[in-house]
Structures are given as structure tokens and as C-alpha cells.
Amino acid sequence: MSLVVFESAKPVHCARCRCGPLRHLVREAGVPRCLDCADLGHLVYLPRGDAALTRRAREASSLSAVVVRFNRRRHRHERQGVYVEDAALARAERACLADAEARARRRERDRLRRAAEDVRFTAAFAGEILRLFPGCPADRAQAIAAHASVRGSGRVGRTAAGRALDEPAVYVAVRAAVRHTDTEYDALLMAGVPRFAARARLAAKIDAVLDAWRIPPQSAAPGAGPGAAAAPASGAVPDAAAAAPP
């Protein structure tokens, strides 16, 4: 189990030595301690961003700690970096320099592979939108799918249900797109209307758009093309019958 260092968003002082305010601190029985008082002051901070360097530095370090910060919007702690021994970081940096070119080529291959996967997934998501809402314009379906399926966005298209193309997830993506694009929802939020009140106020308008999109576009009647002969008017006598003797 890794040691955890917290990145504080508020001015906090060490409960033992009173130094501070502390950017990074350790909590022992709920009491804040500075890194020196927690016997971690000899470690050096490595911010996140280079996965290979972080992994190698942690492997080479006999003592390490993960730095986390609380994300209020997502209601969870997220990694910001690690504390490792100085010598371990130096060894990790040398190892990364030695194979930097090979790792760069691998990253490029991975980037191209992910890009191709994203194109296929966005197309499949758009296809599912059109299956559920055949009256939705194709360009709108593509735009909704592209927005919902951005990798790393946390949007509904990247959830497990979205990747599985579950109908409820696709419905949520389409409804959200209609809410933001086809109604004054964003303007209401800017005017200070609470989010749930704005949604309730616009629910009927959104439902009307979705109901219209559920209806397939009307196809042309058989034989109604440019070369089709017009049907005789009601009560008209065909030419052959008119020419027949009485």
C-alpha cells in the first residue's frame, strides 16, 4: 500500500512544528503533518506527466509516496505526482534517456491505433443514434457522437455503457445535445436559473424534438420517380376504351 501525500487547497499548518502554510502534507490520525515531521522531507517531488519516468523512479526508490488532490467537481482524489528518492529519480532519468527514441516510436504507434479506434467508435455511436432516432439529420448524429465519445472527456460515450452502445447511454447523449443546442438551456443557466429548474422548464420542448426524430423520414411512393406514368384522374376514361365502338 502506497503512502499518500495530500495537496492542500487551503492554508494548513503542521500540527507539530507549526510551519506552513503547507502545499503538501501527510495526515496522521486526521492531524496534518509537514513532510519533515512525517520523515518524508528527504524525498523529491516528481509531477505527473511522464508515465515511464514515474514508474521507473518508483521502482528504483525504496521509499515513495503518491501525491493526490481532491477534485470537488468529480468528488474524488486525483493523482498529481509522486515523491521519490533523489538517487532513484536520477537513475530513472538516465534509463528514460537511453530508450527515448524507442518509446517515442511506440507512443506514435499507440496514438495512431487509438485514433483509428476512435473513428470507428464514433461512427458506430452515430449509427446507433440514427437507429434509435431515424429522423435525426445525419450531420447532427455525427456531431453528437463526436462530442460524446471524445477520449478522456468523461462524457457518457466514454463510460462503460457508452462504449457498449447501450440504448440508455445513447439516449442521454442525444438528449443532452438537444438540450444545449436546440433550447435556451445555456442562457437560462447564465441567467442564474438552477440547473434542475431549467431542465424541468424545457423538458416538453426537448421531448418534442426527440419525438420528431423518432419518426423515420417519409420515403417516396413506389413508381413516383421522374419516369413514372401519372395515374388517371378519377372518372377519366382510358384512351383504349374511348376508341372502342359503342
PDB file of C-alpha atoms in Angstrom:
ATOM      1  CA  MET A   1       0.000   0.000   0.000  1.00  0.00           C
ATOM      2  CA  SER A   2       1.446   3.374  -1.046  1.00  0.00           C
ATOM      3  CA  LEU A   3       1.996   6.263   1.307  1.00  0.00           C
ATOM      4  CA  VAL A   4      -0.261   9.202   0.457  1.00  0.00           C
ATOM      5  CA  VAL A   5       0.627  12.888   0.493  1.00  0.00           C
ATOM      6  CA  PHE A   6      -2.210  15.389   0.140  1.00  0.00           C
ATOM      7  CA  GLU A   7      -2.009  18.585  -1.882  1.00  0.00           C
ATOM      8  CA  SER A   8      -3.897  21.178   0.135  1.00  0.00           C
ATOM      9  CA  ALA A   9      -6.217  23.748  -1.425  1.00  0.00           C
ATOM     10  CA  LYS A  10      -6.398  25.696   1.838  1.00  0.00           C
ATOM     11  CA  PRO A  11      -3.701  27.205   4.067  1.00  0.00           C
ATOM     12  CA  VAL A  12      -2.789  24.443   6.520  1.00  0.00           C
ATOM     13  CA  HIS A  13      -0.007  24.391   9.147  1.00  0.00           C
ATOM     14  CA  CYS A  14       1.802  21.423  10.598  1.00  0.00           C
ATOM     15  CA  ALA A  15       0.270  20.371  13.915  1.00  0.00           C
ATOM     16  CA  ARG A  16       3.715  19.550  15.323  1.00  0.00           C
ATOM     17  CA  CYS A  17       6.196  22.213  14.178  1.00  0.00           C
ATOM     18  CA  ARG A  18       3.574  24.808  13.126  1.00  0.00           C
ATOM     19  CA  CYS A  19       5.356  25.500   9.832  1.00  0.00           C
ATOM     20  CA  GLY A  20       3.252  26.435   6.846  1.00  0.00           C
ATOM     21  CA  PRO A  21       1.120  27.079   5.006  1.00  0.00           C
ATOM     22  CA  LEU A  22       1.794  23.647   3.566  1.00  0.00           C
ATOM     23  CA  ARG A  23       1.350  22.771  -0.090  1.00  0.00           C
ATOM     24  CA  HIS A  24       1.887  19.060   0.583  1.00  0.00           C
ATOM     25  CA  LEU A  25       1.091  17.361   3.860  1.00  0.00           C
ATOM     26  CA  VAL A  26       0.559  13.993   5.472  1.00  0.00           C
ATOM     27  CA  ARG A  27      -2.416  13.220   7.704  1.00  0.00           C
ATOM     28  CA  GLU A  28      -1.728  11.049  10.728  1.00  0.00           C
ATOM     29  CA  ALA A  29      -4.912  10.183  12.638  1.00  0.00           C
ATOM     30  CA  GLY A  30      -6.542  13.140  10.902  1.00  0.00           C
ATOM     31  CA  VAL A  31      -3.834  15.575  12.040  1.00  0.00           C
ATOM     32  CA  PRO A  32      -1.790  17.444   9.387  1.00  0.00           C
ATOM     33  CA  ARG A  33       1.980  16.931   9.399  1.00  0.00           C
ATOM     34  CA  CYS A  34       4.609  18.508   7.185  1.00  0.00           C
ATOM     35  CA  LEU A  35       6.841  16.170   5.207  1.00  0.00           C
ATOM     36  CA  ASP A  36       9.803  16.714   7.542  1.00  0.00           C
ATOM     37  CA  CYS A  37       7.765  15.753  10.598  1.00  0.00           C
ATOM     38  CA  ALA A  38       6.440  12.723   8.673  1.00  0.00           C
ATOM     39  CA  ASP A  39      10.017  11.617   7.828  1.00  0.00           C
ATOM     40  CA  LEU A  40       9.479  12.258   4.104  1.00  0.00           C
ATOM     41  CA  GLY A  41      11.382  15.520   3.820  1.00  0.00           C
ATOM     42  CA  HIS A  42      14.373  13.900   2.100  1.00  0.00           C
ATOM     43  CA  LEU A  43      12.263  12.853  -0.903  1.00  0.00           C
ATOM     44  CA  VAL A  44      11.955  14.897  -4.114  1.00  0.00           C
ATOM     45  CA  TYR A  45       8.722  15.675  -5.922  1.00  0.00           C
ATOM     46  CA  LEU A  46       8.116  14.347  -9.444  1.00  0.00           C
ATOM     47  CA  PRO A  47       4.950  15.830 -11.041  1.00  0.00           C
ATOM     48  CA  ARG A  48       2.770  13.625 -13.187  1.00  0.00           C
ATOM     49  CA  GLY A  49       3.127  13.730 -16.959  1.00  0.00           C
ATOM     50  CA  ASP A  50       5.799  11.155 -17.831  1.00  0.00           C
ATOM     51  CA  ALA A  51       4.459   7.700 -17.073  1.00  0.00           C
ATOM     52  CA  ALA A  52       7.713   5.874 -17.853  1.00  0.00           C
ATOM     53  CA  LEU A  53       9.783   8.184 -15.663  1.00  0.00           C
ATOM     54  CA  THR A  54       7.299   7.913 -12.784  1.00  0.00           C
ATOM     55  CA  ARG A  55       7.142   4.125 -12.996  1.00  0.00           C
ATOM     56  CA  ARG A  56      10.915   3.719 -13.103  1.00  0.00           C
ATOM     57  CA  ALA A  57      11.511   6.223 -10.309  1.00  0.00           C
ATOM     58  CA  ARG A  58       9.046   4.448  -8.025  1.00  0.00           C
ATOM     59  CA  GLU A  59      10.553   1.063  -8.821  1.00  0.00           C
ATOM     60  CA  ALA A  60      14.063   2.325  -8.015  1.00  0.00           C
ATOM     61  CA  SER A  61      13.033   4.128  -4.831  1.00  0.00           C
ATOM     62  CA  SER A  62      12.946   2.195  -1.557  1.00  0.00           C
ATOM     63  CA  LEU A  63      10.533   4.822  -0.168  1.00  0.00           C
ATOM     64  CA  SER A  64       7.918   6.701  -2.156  1.00  0.00           C
ATOM     65  CA  ALA A  65       4.588   8.453  -1.695  1.00  0.00           C
ATOM     66  CA  VAL A  66       1.727   9.290  -4.059  1.00  0.00           C
ATOM     67  CA  VAL A  67       0.541  12.913  -4.131  1.00  0.00           C
ATOM     68  CA  VAL A  68      -3.220  13.402  -4.531  1.00  0.00           C
ATOM     69  CA  ARG A  69      -5.542  16.396  -4.699  1.00  0.00           C
ATOM     70  CA  PHE A  70      -9.296  16.392  -4.142  1.00  0.00           C
ATOM     71  CA  ASN A  71     -11.339  17.283  -7.223  1.00  0.00           C
ATOM     72  CA  ARG A  72     -14.543  18.903  -5.956  1.00  0.00           C
ATOM     73  CA  ARG A  73     -16.321  18.632  -9.295  1.00  0.00           C
ATOM     74  CA  ARG A  74     -15.717  14.887  -9.605  1.00  0.00           C
ATOM     75  CA  HIS A  75     -15.809  14.241  -5.848  1.00  0.00           C
ATOM     76  CA  ARG A  76     -12.636  12.165  -5.816  1.00  0.00           C
ATOM     77  CA  HIS A  77      -8.904  12.364  -5.171  1.00  0.00           C
ATOM     78  CA  GLU A  78      -6.718  12.516  -8.273  1.00  0.00           C
ATOM     79  CA  ARG A  79      -3.003  11.817  -8.600  1.00  0.00           C
ATOM     80  CA  GLN A  80      -0.728  14.810  -9.061  1.00  0.00           C
ATOM     81  CA  GLY A  81       2.688  13.177  -8.838  1.00  0.00           C
ATOM     82  CA  VAL A  82       4.978  11.175  -6.561  1.00  0.00           C
ATOM     83  CA  TYR A  83       7.700  11.712  -4.000  1.00  0.00           C
ATOM     84  CA  VAL A  84      10.760   9.520  -4.575  1.00  0.00           C
ATOM     85  CA  GLU A  85      14.383   9.368  -3.527  1.00  0.00           C
ATOM     86  CA  ASP A  86      16.708  11.718  -5.377  1.00  0.00           C
ATOM     87  CA  ALA A  87      19.071   8.938  -6.455  1.00  0.00           C
ATOM     88  CA  ALA A  88      16.158   6.845  -7.751  1.00  0.00           C
ATOM     89  CA  LEU A  89      14.923   9.749  -9.847  1.00  0.00           C
ATOM     90  CA  ALA A  90      18.391  10.250 -11.326  1.00  0.00           C
ATOM     91  CA  ARG A  91      18.597   6.553 -12.301  1.00  0.00           C
ATOM     92  CA  ALA A  92      15.131   6.692 -13.822  1.00  0.00           C
ATOM     93  CA  GLU A  93      16.044   9.768 -15.875  1.00  0.00           C
ATOM     94  CA  ARG A  94      19.140   8.038 -17.260  1.00  0.00           C
ATOM     95  CA  ALA A  95      17.107   4.955 -18.184  1.00  0.00           C
ATOM     96  CA  CYS A  96      14.476   7.066 -19.938  1.00  0.00           C
ATOM     97  CA  LEU A  97      17.115   8.935 -21.940  1.00  0.00           C
ATOM     98  CA  ALA A  98      18.626   5.630 -23.087  1.00  0.00           C
ATOM     99  CA  ASP A  99      15.438   4.374 -24.744  1.00  0.00           C
ATOM    100  CA  ALA A 100      13.687   7.672 -25.506  1.00  0.00           C
ATOM    101  CA  GLU A 101      13.635   7.086 -29.275  1.00  0.00           C
ATOM    102  CA  ALA A 102      12.108   3.620 -28.995  1.00  0.00           C
ATOM    103  CA  ARG A 103       9.429   4.852 -26.589  1.00  0.00           C
ATOM    104  CA  ALA A 104       8.639   7.777 -28.901  1.00  0.00           C
ATOM    105  CA  ARG A 105       8.044   5.372 -31.792  1.00  0.00           C
ATOM    106  CA  ARG A 106       5.822   3.218 -29.598  1.00  0.00           C
ATOM    107  CA  ARG A 107       3.831   6.253 -28.469  1.00  0.00           C
ATOM    108  CA  GLU A 108       3.267   7.262 -32.093  1.00  0.00           C
ATOM    109  CA  ARG A 109       2.050   3.769 -32.996  1.00  0.00           C
ATOM    110  CA  ASP A 110      -0.268   3.813 -29.999  1.00  0.00           C
ATOM    111  CA  ARG A 111      -1.557   7.265 -30.970  1.00  0.00           C
ATOM    112  CA  LEU A 112      -2.417   6.127 -34.491  1.00  0.00           C
ATOM    113  CA  ARG A 113      -4.080   2.973 -33.186  1.00  0.00           C
ATOM    114  CA  ARG A 114      -6.219   4.954 -30.725  1.00  0.00           C
ATOM    115  CA  ALA A 115      -7.152   7.481 -33.408  1.00  0.00           C
ATOM    116  CA  ALA A 116      -8.378   4.684 -35.694  1.00  0.00           C
ATOM    117  CA  GLU A 117     -10.325   3.123 -32.821  1.00  0.00           C
ATOM    118  CA  ASP A 118     -11.930   6.480 -32.046  1.00  0.00           C
ATOM    119  CA  VAL A 119     -13.033   6.946 -35.662  1.00  0.00           C
ATOM    120  CA  ARG A 120     -14.660   3.502 -35.708  1.00  0.00           C
ATOM    121  CA  PHE A 121     -16.332   4.019 -32.347  1.00  0.00           C
ATOM    122  CA  THR A 122     -17.698   7.458 -33.272  1.00  0.00           C
ATOM    123  CA  ALA A 123     -19.146   6.006 -36.477  1.00  0.00           C
ATOM    124  CA  ALA A 124     -20.769   3.159 -34.530  1.00  0.00           C
ATOM    125  CA  PHE A 125     -22.177   5.620 -31.974  1.00  0.00           C
ATOM    126  CA  ALA A 126     -23.618   7.783 -34.762  1.00  0.00           C
ATOM    127  CA  GLY A 127     -25.133   4.682 -36.352  1.00  0.00           C
ATOM    128  CA  GLU A 128     -26.820   3.770 -33.078  1.00  0.00           C
ATOM    129  CA  ILE A 129     -28.207   7.298 -32.787  1.00  0.00           C
ATOM    130  CA  LEU A 130     -29.742   7.012 -36.241  1.00  0.00           C
ATOM    131  CA  ARG A 131     -31.179   3.606 -35.390  1.00  0.00           C
ATOM    132  CA  LEU A 132     -32.930   4.990 -32.316  1.00  0.00           C
ATOM    133  CA  PHE A 133     -33.756   8.345 -33.918  1.00  0.00           C
ATOM    134  CA  PRO A 134     -34.088   7.741 -37.683  1.00  0.00           C
ATOM    135  CA  GLY A 135     -35.422  11.255 -38.205  1.00  0.00           C
ATOM    136  CA  CYS A 136     -32.285  12.861 -36.786  1.00  0.00           C
ATOM    137  CA  PRO A 137     -30.215  14.579 -39.515  1.00  0.00           C
ATOM    138  CA  ALA A 138     -27.098  12.578 -40.276  1.00  0.00           C
ATOM    139  CA  ASP A 139     -24.776  15.515 -39.641  1.00  0.00           C
ATOM    140  CA  ARG A 140     -26.353  16.086 -36.217  1.00  0.00           C
ATOM    141  CA  ALA A 141     -25.954  12.415 -35.344  1.00  0.00           C
ATOM    142  CA  GLN A 142     -22.290  12.578 -36.313  1.00  0.00           C
ATOM    143  CA  ALA A 143     -21.746  15.761 -34.292  1.00  0.00           C
ATOM    144  CA  ILE A 144     -23.458  14.302 -31.221  1.00  0.00           C
ATOM    145  CA  ALA A 145     -21.417  11.109 -31.466  1.00  0.00           C
ATOM    146  CA  ALA A 146     -18.150  13.004 -31.924  1.00  0.00           C
ATOM    147  CA  HIS A 147     -18.846  15.157 -28.859  1.00  0.00           C
ATOM    148  CA  ALA A 148     -19.983  12.310 -26.623  1.00  0.00           C
ATOM    149  CA  SER A 149     -17.122   9.961 -27.499  1.00  0.00           C
ATOM    150  CA  VAL A 150     -14.064  12.201 -27.009  1.00  0.00           C
ATOM    151  CA  ARG A 151     -11.396  10.068 -25.335  1.00  0.00           C
ATOM    152  CA  GLY A 152     -10.641  11.154 -21.789  1.00  0.00           C
ATOM    153  CA  SER A 153     -13.568  13.577 -21.646  1.00  0.00           C
ATOM    154  CA  GLY A 154     -15.558  11.648 -19.067  1.00  0.00           C
ATOM    155  CA  ARG A 155     -18.681  12.105 -21.178  1.00  0.00           C
ATOM    156  CA  VAL A 156     -21.353   9.467 -21.494  1.00  0.00           C
ATOM    157  CA  GLY A 157     -19.849   7.999 -24.673  1.00  0.00           C
ATOM    158  CA  ARG A 158     -16.679   7.051 -22.778  1.00  0.00           C
ATOM    159  CA  THR A 159     -18.484   5.287 -19.939  1.00  0.00           C
ATOM    160  CA  ALA A 160     -18.724   1.512 -19.952  1.00  0.00           C
ATOM    161  CA  ALA A 161     -22.372   1.760 -21.039  1.00  0.00           C
ATOM    162  CA  GLY A 162     -21.498   4.239 -23.771  1.00  0.00           C
ATOM    163  CA  ARG A 163     -18.699   2.079 -25.159  1.00  0.00           C
ATOM    164  CA  ALA A 164     -21.135  -0.839 -25.191  1.00  0.00           C
ATOM    165  CA  LEU A 165     -23.624   1.341 -27.139  1.00  0.00           C
ATOM    166  CA  ASP A 166     -26.333   0.711 -24.559  1.00  0.00           C
ATOM    167  CA  GLU A 167     -29.574   2.460 -25.521  1.00  0.00           C
ATOM    168  CA  PRO A 168     -29.911   4.465 -22.264  1.00  0.00           C
ATOM    169  CA  ALA A 169     -26.404   5.887 -22.702  1.00  0.00           C
ATOM    170  CA  VAL A 170     -27.048   6.852 -26.322  1.00  0.00           C
ATOM    171  CA  TYR A 171     -30.365   8.426 -25.302  1.00  0.00           C
ATOM    172  CA  VAL A 172     -28.634  10.506 -22.612  1.00  0.00           C
ATOM    173  CA  ALA A 173     -26.104  11.794 -25.154  1.00  0.00           C
ATOM    174  CA  VAL A 174     -28.801  12.765 -27.657  1.00  0.00           C
ATOM    175  CA  ARG A 175     -30.991  14.423 -25.040  1.00  0.00           C
ATOM    176  CA  ALA A 176     -28.049  16.434 -23.702  1.00  0.00           C
ATOM    177  CA  ALA A 177     -27.180  17.597 -27.218  1.00  0.00           C
ATOM    178  CA  VAL A 178     -30.760  18.725 -27.883  1.00  0.00           C
ATOM    179  CA  ARG A 179     -30.882  20.476 -24.515  1.00  0.00           C
ATOM    180  CA  HIS A 180     -27.769  22.545 -25.222  1.00  0.00           C
ATOM    181  CA  THR A 181     -28.241  23.124 -28.959  1.00  0.00           C
ATOM    182  CA  ASP A 182     -31.973  23.353 -29.593  1.00  0.00           C
ATOM    183  CA  THR A 183     -33.198  25.129 -26.466  1.00  0.00           C
ATOM    184  CA  GLU A 184     -32.316  28.182 -24.386  1.00  0.00           C
ATOM    185  CA  TYR A 185     -30.936  25.956 -21.601  1.00  0.00           C
ATOM    186  CA  ASP A 186     -27.470  27.548 -21.559  1.00  0.00           C
ATOM    187  CA  ALA A 187     -28.978  31.036 -21.480  1.00  0.00           C
ATOM    188  CA  LEU A 188     -31.131  30.071 -18.503  1.00  0.00           C
ATOM    189  CA  LEU A 189     -28.072  28.829 -16.631  1.00  0.00           C
ATOM    190  CA  MET A 190     -26.247  32.082 -17.387  1.00  0.00           C
ATOM    191  CA  ALA A 191     -29.283  33.977 -16.068  1.00  0.00           C
ATOM    192  CA  GLY A 192     -28.975  32.158 -12.747  1.00  0.00           C
ATOM    193  CA  VAL A 193     -31.769  29.624 -13.159  1.00  0.00           C
ATOM    194  CA  PRO A 194     -30.921  26.446 -11.186  1.00  0.00           C
ATOM    195  CA  ARG A 195     -29.918  23.512 -13.378  1.00  0.00           C
ATOM    196  CA  PHE A 196     -32.791  21.202 -12.437  1.00  0.00           C
ATOM    197  CA  ALA A 197     -35.333  24.007 -12.725  1.00  0.00           C
ATOM    198  CA  ALA A 198     -34.056  24.845 -16.221  1.00  0.00           C
ATOM    199  CA  ARG A 199     -34.278  21.195 -17.250  1.00  0.00           C
ATOM    200  CA  ALA A 200     -37.834  20.896 -15.956  1.00  0.00           C
ATOM    201  CA  ARG A 201     -38.865  24.075 -17.774  1.00  0.00           C
ATOM    202  CA  LEU A 202     -37.513  22.808 -21.105  1.00  0.00           C
ATOM    203  CA  ALA A 203     -38.456  19.127 -20.801  1.00  0.00           C
ATOM    204  CA  ALA A 204     -41.507  19.408 -23.087  1.00  0.00           C
ATOM    205  CA  LYS A 205     -39.538  21.186 -25.809  1.00  0.00           C
ATOM    206  CA  ILE A 206     -36.779  18.585 -25.686  1.00  0.00           C
ATOM    207  CA  ASP A 207     -39.296  15.741 -25.775  1.00  0.00           C
ATOM    208  CA  ALA A 208     -40.928  17.284 -28.852  1.00  0.00           C
ATOM    209  CA  VAL A 209     -37.610  17.297 -30.739  1.00  0.00           C
ATOM    210  CA  LEU A 210     -36.834  13.709 -29.728  1.00  0.00           C
ATOM    211  CA  ASP A 211     -40.345  12.544 -30.662  1.00  0.00           C
ATOM    212  CA  ALA A 212     -39.948  14.115 -34.108  1.00  0.00           C
ATOM    213  CA  TRP A 213     -36.585  12.388 -34.546  1.00  0.00           C
ATOM    214  CA  ARG A 214     -38.111   9.011 -33.709  1.00  0.00           C
ATOM    215  CA  ILE A 215     -40.235   9.183 -36.885  1.00  0.00           C
ATOM    216  CA  PRO A 216     -38.404   7.878 -39.978  1.00  0.00           C
ATOM    217  CA  PRO A 217     -38.266  10.304 -42.926  1.00  0.00           C
ATOM    218  CA  GLN A 218     -41.092   9.628 -45.388  1.00  0.00           C
ATOM    219  CA  SER A 219     -39.901   7.659 -48.392  1.00  0.00           C
ATOM    220  CA  ALA A 220     -41.140   8.356 -51.910  1.00  0.00           C
ATOM    221  CA  ALA A 221     -44.114   6.279 -53.090  1.00  0.00           C
ATOM    222  CA  PRO A 222     -43.262   3.362 -55.424  1.00  0.00           C
ATOM    223  CA  GLY A 223     -43.294   4.398 -59.075  1.00  0.00           C
ATOM    224  CA  ALA A 224     -43.277   8.083 -58.212  1.00  0.00           C
ATOM    225  CA  GLY A 225     -39.961   8.734 -59.907  1.00  0.00           C
ATOM    226  CA  PRO A 226     -39.436  11.167 -62.768  1.00  0.00           C
ATOM    227  CA  GLY A 227     -40.161   8.494 -65.406  1.00  0.00           C
ATOM    228  CA  ALA A 228     -43.298   7.071 -63.821  1.00  0.00           C
ATOM    229  CA  ALA A 229     -46.603   7.491 -65.655  1.00  0.00           C
ATOM    230  CA  ALA A 230     -49.258   9.536 -63.907  1.00  0.00           C
ATOM    231  CA  ALA A 231     -52.300   7.636 -62.688  1.00  0.00           C
ATOM    232  CA  PRO A 232     -55.569   8.539 -64.459  1.00  0.00           C
ATOM    233  CA  ALA A 233     -57.760  11.038 -62.730  1.00  0.00           C
ATOM    234  CA  SER A 234     -60.900   9.820 -61.016  1.00  0.00           C
ATOM    235  CA  GLY A 235     -63.716   9.319 -63.532  1.00  0.00           C
ATOM    236  CA  ALA A 236     -61.439   9.589 -66.592  1.00  0.00           C
ATOM    237  CA  VAL A 237     -61.944   7.116 -69.427  1.00  0.00           C
ATOM    238  CA  PRO A 238     -58.835   5.364 -70.720  1.00  0.00           C
ATOM    239  CA  ASP A 239     -57.917   6.100 -74.343  1.00  0.00           C
ATOM    240  CA  ALA A 240     -58.449   2.483 -75.467  1.00  0.00           C
ATOM    241  CA  ALA A 241     -61.958   2.381 -74.043  1.00  0.00           C
ATOM    242  CA  ALA A 242     -62.804   5.745 -75.585  1.00  0.00           C
ATOM    243  CA  ALA A 243     -61.748   4.456 -79.027  1.00  0.00           C
ATOM    244  CA  ALA A 244     -63.805   1.259 -78.783  1.00  0.00           C
ATOM    245  CA  PRO A 245     -67.057   1.182 -80.846  1.00  0.00           C
ATOM    246  CA  PRO A 246     -70.314   1.511 -78.909  1.00  0.00           C
TER     247      PRO A 246
END
